Amino acid sequence: METLIKFKDLTVESLKNHKKLIIGLYVLFIICFIGGWILSADVVNSALNSTVPSNGTQLNSEINALDLFIHNEAGGILTYVASLFFAIPAVVMIIFNGANLGAAGALFNSLMPNGCLRYVIYLIPHGIFEITATVIQSAAGILLFLFILGFVRSAISKDTDGVSQAFDKNKKVLIHSIILMIFSTILLLIAAPLEAYFSVPFSDFIMNLL
């Protein structure tokens, strides 16, 4: 119980201390989502309009929660570790995921009646958790790079007495980075079953009410 309380406190501290970074990454994601949708809309329409019927296409519900979790978590861990290289992969992941989801929205809008609304409704239940996890994974990756950068600077500084002191000066950033990665894993554990078993029926239910 004490461990859970400590983890909760560290999570809140990590989110508060780096909220500007997290918000900035969220904004970048939204911009890329909208941009991906707009820029791909004409291409999708011209490619599919004459060949694909406007009805009869459904969102895929034949997916497995465990596979979804493993896929998303593995991608997050890979991005986290790769972010040692100047945090570039962390930013690239945000841009790619935002643009990719936006392009998918344009695709569904062309394939399905009321596809735009259906797609957004479909994204809401699991997307709240999955997109947030993606943003936090990127933030954690950037913090990992900042820890390495700060550690190296401290280690070579004349004001620092050895590697141990350099680590102590920067370890808080590393702790926050790890805590955010753990928190993102929890979010993905929630998102995976929602995407696999709830989001499609939920979108169908809402659309039937409209």
C-alpha positions as a Python dict, from the first residue, in 0.01 Angstrom:
ca = {
    (1, 'M'): (0, 0, 0),
    (2, 'E'): (283, 235, 90),
    (3, 'T'): (448, 160, -245),
    (4, 'L'): (128, 246, -432),
    (5, 'I'): (95, 573, -246),
    (6, 'K'): (457, 660, -324),
    (7, 'F'): (404, 572, -690),
    (8, 'K'): (91, 788, -702),
    (9, 'D'): (276, 1081, -549),
    (10, 'L'): (567, 1041, -791),
    (11, 'T'): (327, 1018, -1085),
    (12, 'V'): (148, 1337, -984),
    (13, 'E'): (483, 1509, -931),
    (14, 'S'): (611, 1392, -1271),
    (15, 'L'): (300, 1509, -1451),
    (16, 'K'): (301, 1846, -1276),
    (17, 'N'): (671, 1912, -1326),
    (18, 'H'): (655, 1835, -1696),
    (19, 'K'): (303, 1945, -1782),
    (20, 'K'): (424, 2203, -2036),
    (21, 'L'): (614, 1934, -2224),
    (22, 'I'): (314, 1700, -2216),
    (23, 'I'): (73, 1971, -2328),
    (24, 'G'): (310, 2074, -2606),
    (25, 'L'): (329, 1716, -2734),
    (26, 'Y'): (-51, 1690, -2716),
    (27, 'V'): (-83, 2005, -2924),
    (28, 'L'): (164, 1864, -3177),
    (29, 'F'): (-37, 1541, -3194),
    (30, 'I'): (-362, 1728, -3256),
    (31, 'I'): (-204, 1944, -3527),
    (32, 'C'): (-68, 1633, -3701),
    (33, 'F'): (-403, 1455, -3664),
    (34, 'I'): (-592, 1740, -3827),
    (35, 'G'): (-320, 1793, -4087),
    (36, 'G'): (-308, 1422, -4172),
    (37, 'W'): (-685, 1414, -4216),
    (38, 'I'): (-700, 1724, -4436),
    (39, 'L'): (-396, 1646, -4651),
    (40, 'S'): (-499, 1286, -4717),
    (41, 'A'): (-871, 1352, -4777),
    (42, 'D'): (-843, 1438, -5148),
    (43, 'V'): (-604, 1151, -5217),
    (44, 'V'): (-830, 901, -5043),
    (45, 'N'): (-1142, 1030, -5215),
    (46, 'S'): (-990, 1019, -5562),
    (47, 'A'): (-851, 669, -5505),
    (48, 'L'): (-1165, 513, -5359),
    (49, 'N'): (-1459, 707, -5490),
    (50, 'S'): (-1494, 512, -5815),
    (51, 'T'): (-1405, 167, -5683),
    (52, 'V'): (-1539, 123, -5327),
    (53, 'P'): (-1909, 119, -5235),
    (54, 'S'): (-2019, 379, -4986),
    (55, 'N'): (-2186, 122, -4763),
    (56, 'G'): (-2104, -224, -4637),
    (57, 'T'): (-1767, -142, -4477),
    (58, 'Q'): (-1741, -183, -4104),
    (59, 'L'): (-1488, -102, -3838),
    (60, 'N'): (-1289, -413, -3754),
    (61, 'S'): (-1388, -565, -3419),
    (62, 'E'): (-1192, -889, -3471),
    (63, 'I'): (-890, -777, -3271),
    (64, 'N'): (-725, -911, -2959),
    (65, 'A'): (-664, -696, -2650),
    (66, 'L'): (-335, -868, -2566),
    (67, 'D'): (-200, -820, -2919),
    (68, 'L'): (-299, -454, -2911),
    (69, 'F'): (-129, -400, -2577),
    (70, 'I'): (191, -578, -2682),
    (71, 'H'): (204, -384, -3008),
    (72, 'N'): (154, -44, -2843),
    (73, 'E'): (380, -117, -2546),
    (74, 'A'): (661, -254, -2763),
    (75, 'G'): (643, 54, -2984),
    (76, 'G'): (654, 278, -2679),
    (77, 'I'): (954, 100, -2528),
    (78, 'L'): (1140, 109, -2859),
    (79, 'T'): (1072, 482, -2891),
    (80, 'Y'): (1176, 538, -2530),
    (81, 'V'): (1512, 366, -2569),
    (82, 'A'): (1574, 517, -2913),
    (83, 'S'): (1512, 864, -2769),
    (84, 'L'): (1863, 848, -2626),
    (85, 'F'): (1954, 979, -2972),
    (86, 'F'): (1863, 1344, -2914),
    (87, 'A'): (1495, 1262, -2840),
    (88, 'I'): (1420, 1261, -3213),
    (89, 'P'): (1224, 932, -3209),
    (90, 'A'): (994, 1068, -2936),
    (91, 'V'): (891, 1360, -3156),
    (92, 'V'): (870, 1145, -3468),
    (93, 'M'): (634, 903, -3292),
    (94, 'I'): (394, 1187, -3208),
    (95, 'I'): (400, 1318, -3565),
    (96, 'F'): (358, 972, -3718),
    (97, 'N'): (76, 859, -3490),
    (98, 'G'): (-113, 1185, -3523),
    (99, 'A'): (-86, 1194, -3901),
    (100, 'N'): (-162, 822, -3932),
    (101, 'L'): (-479, 844, -3722),
    (102, 'G'): (-585, 1153, -3914),
    (103, 'A'): (-535, 976, -4247),
    (104, 'A'): (-737, 681, -4115),
    (105, 'G'): (-1018, 924, -4037),
    (106, 'A'): (-1016, 1048, -4396),
    (107, 'L'): (-1024, 687, -4516),
    (108, 'F'): (-1323, 590, -4302),
    (109, 'N'): (-1498, 910, -4400),
    (110, 'S'): (-1478, 795, -4762),
    (111, 'L'): (-1559, 430, -4699),
    (112, 'M'): (-1858, 456, -4467),
    (113, 'P'): (-2179, 657, -4439),
    (114, 'N'): (-2123, 918, -4168),
    (115, 'G'): (-1770, 780, -4148),
    (116, 'C'): (-1624, 1097, -4001),
    (117, 'L'): (-1858, 1099, -3702),
    (118, 'R'): (-1842, 721, -3659),
    (119, 'Y'): (-1462, 726, -3657),
    (120, 'V'): (-1441, 1003, -3398),
    (121, 'I'): (-1694, 826, -3173),
    (122, 'Y'): (-1498, 503, -3217),
    (123, 'L'): (-1174, 673, -3111),
    (124, 'I'): (-1308, 838, -2798),
    (125, 'P'): (-1334, 545, -2550),
    (126, 'H'): (-989, 393, -2601),
    (127, 'G'): (-823, 697, -2759),
    (128, 'I'): (-846, 898, -2437),
    (129, 'F'): (-613, 645, -2277),
    (130, 'E'): (-407, 532, -2577),
    (131, 'I'): (-330, 876, -2717),
    (132, 'T'): (-247, 1003, -2369),
    (133, 'A'): (-15, 705, -2322),
    (134, 'T'): (155, 781, -2655),
    (135, 'V'): (211, 1143, -2553),
    (136, 'I'): (345, 1042, -2212),
    (137, 'Q'): (577, 782, -2367),
    (138, 'S'): (721, 1054, -2588),
    (139, 'A'): (758, 1286, -2290),
    (140, 'A'): (937, 1009, -2100),
    (141, 'G'): (1171, 956, -2394),
    (142, 'I'): (1258, 1325, -2407),
    (143, 'L'): (1323, 1324, -2032),
    (144, 'L'): (1552, 1022, -2074),
    (145, 'F'): (1757, 1218, -2325),
    (146, 'L'): (1760, 1524, -2096),
    (147, 'F'): (1886, 1306, -1811),
    (148, 'I'): (2173, 1174, -2025),
    (149, 'L'): (2253, 1525, -2144),
    (150, 'G'): (2244, 1667, -1792),
    (151, 'F'): (2450, 1377, -1656),
    (152, 'V'): (2723, 1420, -1918),
    (153, 'R'): (2737, 1794, -1863),
    (154, 'S'): (2759, 1749, -1488),
    (155, 'A'): (3020, 1474, -1517),
    (156, 'I'): (3257, 1693, -1719),
    (157, 'S'): (3189, 2005, -1514),
    (158, 'K'): (3459, 2128, -1276),
    (159, 'D'): (3187, 2200, -1022),
    (160, 'T'): (3093, 1832, -994),
    (161, 'D'): (3292, 1588, -784),
    (162, 'G'): (3279, 1265, -981),
    (163, 'V'): (3023, 1058, -1165),
    (164, 'S'): (2824, 976, -852),
    (165, 'Q'): (2753, 1342, -780),
    (166, 'A'): (2668, 1400, -1146),
    (167, 'F'): (2412, 1121, -1124),
    (168, 'D'): (2267, 1259, -801),
    (169, 'K'): (2221, 1601, -962),
    (170, 'N'): (2015, 1456, -1247),
    (171, 'K'): (1853, 1142, -1106),
    (172, 'K'): (1520, 1315, -1047),
    (173, 'V'): (1473, 1356, -1422),
    (174, 'L'): (1548, 985, -1473),
    (175, 'I'): (1301, 889, -1200),
    (176, 'H'): (1031, 1103, -1358),
    (177, 'S'): (1107, 947, -1696),
    (178, 'I'): (1068, 593, -1563),
    (179, 'I'): (754, 678, -1365),
    (180, 'L'): (591, 826, -1675),
    (181, 'M'): (672, 511, -1872),
    (182, 'I'): (511, 296, -1604),
    (183, 'F'): (208, 525, -1600),
    (184, 'S'): (177, 501, -1979),
    (185, 'T'): (180, 121, -1949),
    (186, 'I'): (-114, 139, -1710),
    (187, 'L'): (-301, 358, -1957),
    (188, 'L'): (-232, 111, -2238),
    (189, 'L'): (-359, -175, -2022),
    (190, 'I'): (-687, 14, -1995),
    (191, 'A'): (-695, 116, -2362),
    (192, 'A'): (-635, -230, -2512),
    (193, 'P'): (-954, -406, -2395),
    (194, 'L'): (-1158, -94, -2465),
    (195, 'E'): (-1034, -86, -2825),
    (196, 'A'): (-1075, -460, -2870),
    (197, 'Y'): (-1417, -511, -2715),
    (198, 'F'): (-1591, -180, -2651),
    (199, 'S'): (-1510, 97, -2901),
    (200, 'V'): (-1674, -64, -3206),
    (201, 'P'): (-2001, -165, -3029),
    (202, 'F'): (-2006, 177, -2862),
    (203, 'S'): (-1974, 360, -3194),
    (204, 'D'): (-2242, 137, -3350),
    (205, 'F'): (-2474, 203, -3056),
    (206, 'I'): (-2429, 580, -3070),
    (207, 'M'): (-2473, 591, -3448),
    (208, 'N'): (-2795, 389, -3420),
    (209, 'L'): (-2929, 651, -3182),
    (210, 'L'): (-2861, 934, -3425),
}
